[in-house]
Amino acid sequence: MPWCEDCERFYTPSTLTPQGDCPSGHHVADPDSAVLVQSTAPGRNDSAGREKRKVKAPWHFWVLVAAVVIYLGWRLVQGIAWLLS
Ligand SMILES: [Zn+2]
């Protein structure tokens, strides 16, 4: 997740401009790594190469998706039961 030091917030790669800047104009990522995470914090450039990794949904996202599916499924069952009552 690209982090903008100046805005003090995270951005999704799709939020950034094609140049890798945040909406306020700060440079937070390299253009050729729009789908890659790279720290561009000053003084940490020596480890930037190792911090590149593919962006992928974190595990708690899928926990949330599963919870929503279960909840909506239950509400669907309730709705059908209400219709048939
Ligand atoms: Zn910014």
Coordinates of N, CA and C and ligand atoms in Angstrom, one line a residue:
M1 N 0.9 -1.2 0.0 CA 0.0 0.0 0.0 C 0.9 1.2 0.0
P2 N 0.8 2.1 -1.1 CA 1.7 3.3 -1.1 C 1.3 4.2 0.0
W3 N 2.3 4.7 0.7 CA 2.1 5.6 1.8 C 2.6 7.0 1.5
C4 N 1.8 8.0 1.6 CA 2.3 9.4 1.4 C 2.6 10.0 2.7
E5 N 3.9 10.3 2.8 CA 4.4 10.9 4.1 C 3.8 12.3 4.3
D6 N 3.6 13.1 3.2 CA 3.1 14.4 3.4 C 1.6 14.5 3.7
C7 N 0.8 13.6 3.1 CA -0.6 13.5 3.4 C -0.9 12.7 4.6
E8 N 0.1 11.9 5.1 CA 0.0 11.0 6.2 C -1.2 10.0 6.0
R9 N -1.3 9.4 4.8 CA -2.4 8.5 4.5 C -1.9 7.5 3.4
F10 N -2.6 6.3 3.4 CA -2.3 5.3 2.4 C -3.1 5.6 1.2
Y11 N -2.6 5.2 0.0 CA -3.3 5.2 -1.2 C -3.3 3.9 -1.9
T12 N -4.4 3.6 -2.6 CA -4.4 2.4 -3.4 C -3.7 2.8 -4.7
P13 N -3.0 1.8 -5.4 CA -2.3 2.1 -6.6 C -3.2 2.8 -7.6
S14 N -4.5 2.4 -7.6 CA -5.4 3.0 -8.6 C -5.7 4.5 -8.3
T15 N -5.5 4.9 -7.0 CA -5.8 6.3 -6.6 C -4.7 7.2 -7.2
L16 N -3.5 6.6 -7.3 CA -2.3 7.4 -7.7 C -2.4 7.8 -9.2
T17 N -1.8 8.9 -9.6 CA -1.7 9.2 -11.0 C -0.8 8.2 -11.7
P18 N -0.9 8.2 -13.0 CA 0.1 7.3 -13.8 C 1.5 7.6 -13.5
Q19 N 1.8 8.8 -13.0 CA 3.2 9.1 -12.7 C 3.6 8.6 -11.3
G20 N 2.6 8.1 -10.5 CA 2.9 7.6 -9.2 C 2.8 8.7 -8.1
D21 N 2.1 9.8 -8.4 CA 1.9 10.8 -7.4 C 0.5 10.7 -6.8
C22 N 0.4 11.2 -5.5 CA -0.9 11.1 -4.9 C -1.7 12.3 -5.4
P23 N -3.0 12.3 -5.1 CA -3.9 13.4 -5.6 C -3.4 14.8 -5.3
S24 N -2.7 14.9 -4.2 CA -2.2 16.2 -3.8 C -0.9 16.6 -4.5
G25 N -0.3 15.6 -5.3 CA 0.9 15.9 -6.1 C 2.2 15.4 -5.5
H26 N 2.2 14.7 -4.4 CA 3.4 14.2 -3.8 C 3.8 12.9 -4.5
H27 N 5.0 12.7 -4.7 CA 5.5 11.5 -5.4 C 5.6 10.4 -4.3
V28 N 4.8 9.3 -4.6 CA 4.8 8.2 -3.6 C 5.2 6.9 -4.2
A29 N 5.2 6.7 -5.5 CA 5.6 5.4 -6.1 C 6.1 5.7 -7.5
D30 N 6.9 4.7 -8.0 CA 7.4 4.8 -9.3 C 6.4 4.4 -10.3
P31 N 6.4 5.1 -11.5 CA 5.4 4.8 -12.5 C 5.4 3.4 -13.0
D32 N 6.5 2.8 -13.1 CA 6.6 1.4 -13.6 C 6.2 0.3 -12.6
S33 N 5.9 0.8 -11.4 CA 5.5 -0.2 -10.4 C 4.1 0.1 -9.8
A34 N 3.2 0.5 -10.7 CA 1.9 0.9 -10.2 C 1.2 -0.2 -9.4
V35 N 1.5 -1.5 -9.8 CA 0.9 -2.6 -9.0 C 1.9 -3.2 -8.0
L36 N 3.0 -2.5 -7.8 CA 4.0 -2.9 -6.8 C 4.1 -1.9 -5.7
V37 N 4.3 -2.4 -4.5 CA 4.5 -1.5 -3.4 C 6.0 -1.2 -3.3
Q38 N 6.3 0.1 -3.1 CA 7.7 0.5 -2.9 C 7.8 1.6 -2.0
S39 N 8.6 1.5 -1.0 CA 8.8 2.6 -0.1 C 9.7 3.6 -0.7
T40 N 9.3 4.9 -0.7 CA 10.1 5.9 -1.3 C 10.5 6.9 -0.2
A41 N 10.4 6.5 1.0 CA 10.7 7.4 2.1 C 12.2 7.7 2.1
P42 N 12.5 9.0 2.4 CA 13.9 9.4 2.3 C 14.8 8.6 3.3
G43 N 16.0 8.2 2.8 CA 16.9 7.4 3.7 C 16.6 5.9 3.7
R44 N 15.5 5.5 3.0 CA 15.2 4.1 3.0 C 15.3 3.5 1.6
N45 N 15.9 4.3 0.7 CA 16.1 3.8 -0.6 C 16.9 2.6 -0.8
D46 N 17.8 2.3 0.2 CA 18.7 1.2 0.1 C 17.9 -0.1 0.2
S47 N 16.7 -0.1 0.9 CA 15.9 -1.3 1.1 C 14.7 -1.3 0.2
A48 N 14.6 -0.2 -0.6 CA 13.3 -0.1 -1.4 C 13.2 -1.3 -2.3
G49 N 14.3 -1.8 -2.9 CA 14.2 -2.9 -3.8 C 13.6 -4.2 -3.1
R50 N 14.0 -4.4 -1.9 CA 13.5 -5.6 -1.2 C 12.0 -5.5 -0.8
E51 N 11.5 -4.2 -0.7 CA 10.2 -4.0 -0.2 C 9.2 -4.1 -1.3
K52 N 9.6 -4.3 -2.6 CA 8.7 -4.5 -3.7 C 8.0 -5.8 -3.6
R53 N 6.7 -5.8 -3.6 CA 6.0 -7.0 -3.6 C 4.6 -6.7 -4.3
K54 N 4.0 -7.8 -4.8 CA 2.8 -7.6 -5.5 C 1.7 -7.3 -4.5
V55 N 0.8 -6.3 -4.9 CA -0.3 -6.0 -4.0 C -1.4 -7.1 -4.1
K56 N -1.8 -7.5 -2.9 CA -2.8 -8.5 -2.9 C -3.7 -8.3 -1.6
A57 N -4.9 -8.7 -1.7 CA -5.9 -8.4 -0.6 C -5.4 -9.1 0.6
P58 N -5.4 -8.4 1.7 CA -5.0 -9.0 3.0 C -6.0 -10.0 3.5
W59 N -5.6 -10.9 4.4 CA -6.4 -12.0 4.8 C -7.7 -11.4 5.5
H60 N -7.7 -10.3 6.2 CA -8.9 -9.9 6.9 C -9.9 -9.3 5.9
F61 N -9.4 -9.0 4.7 CA -10.4 -8.6 3.6 C -11.3 -9.8 3.3
W62 N -10.7 -11.0 3.2 CA -11.5 -12.2 2.8 C -12.3 -12.6 4.0
V63 N -11.9 -12.4 5.2 CA -12.7 -12.7 6.4 C -14.0 -11.8 6.3
L64 N -13.8 -10.5 6.0 CA -14.9 -9.6 5.9 C -15.8 -10.0 4.7
V65 N -15.3 -10.4 3.6 CA -16.1 -10.9 2.5 C -16.9 -12.1 2.9
A66 N -16.3 -13.1 3.6 CA -17.0 -14.2 4.1 C -18.1 -13.9 5.0
A67 N -17.8 -12.9 5.9 CA -18.9 -12.5 6.9 C -20.0 -11.8 6.2
V68 N -19.8 -11.0 5.2 CA -20.8 -10.4 4.5 C -21.7 -11.4 3.7
V69 N -21.0 -12.3 3.1 CA -21.7 -13.4 2.3 C -22.6 -14.2 3.3
I70 N -22.1 -14.5 4.4 CA -22.9 -15.3 5.4 C -24.1 -14.5 5.9
Y71 N -23.8 -13.2 6.2 CA -24.9 -12.3 6.7 C -26.0 -12.1 5.7
L72 N -25.6 -11.8 4.4 CA -26.6 -11.6 3.4 C -27.3 -12.9 3.0
G73 N -26.6 -14.0 3.1 CA -27.3 -15.3 2.9 C -28.3 -15.5 4.0
W74 N -28.0 -15.2 5.2 CA -29.0 -15.3 6.3 C -30.2 -14.4 6.1
R75 N -29.9 -13.1 5.7 CA -31.0 -12.2 5.5 C -31.9 -12.7 4.3
L76 N -31.3 -13.3 3.3 CA -32.0 -13.9 2.2 C -33.0 -15.0 2.7
V77 N -32.4 -15.9 3.6 CA -33.2 -16.9 4.2 C -34.4 -16.3 5.0
Q78 N -34.1 -15.2 5.8 CA -35.1 -14.6 6.5 C -36.2 -14.0 5.6
G79 N -35.7 -13.4 4.5 CA -36.7 -12.7 3.6 C -37.6 -13.8 2.9
I80 N -37.0 -14.9 2.5 CA -37.8 -16.0 1.9 C -38.8 -16.5 2.9
A81 N -38.4 -16.7 4.2 CA -39.3 -17.2 5.2 C -40.4 -16.2 5.5
W82 N -40.1 -14.9 5.4 CA -41.1 -13.8 5.6 C -42.1 -13.9 4.4
L83 N -41.6 -14.1 3.2 CA -42.5 -14.1 2.1 C -43.5 -15.3 2.2
L84 N -43.0 -16.4 2.7 CA -43.8 -17.6 2.8 C -44.7 -17.7 4.0
S85 N -44.5 -16.8 4.9 CA -45.3 -16.8 6.1 C -46.7 -16.2 5.9
Ligands
ZN1 ZN 0.4 13.3 -0.7

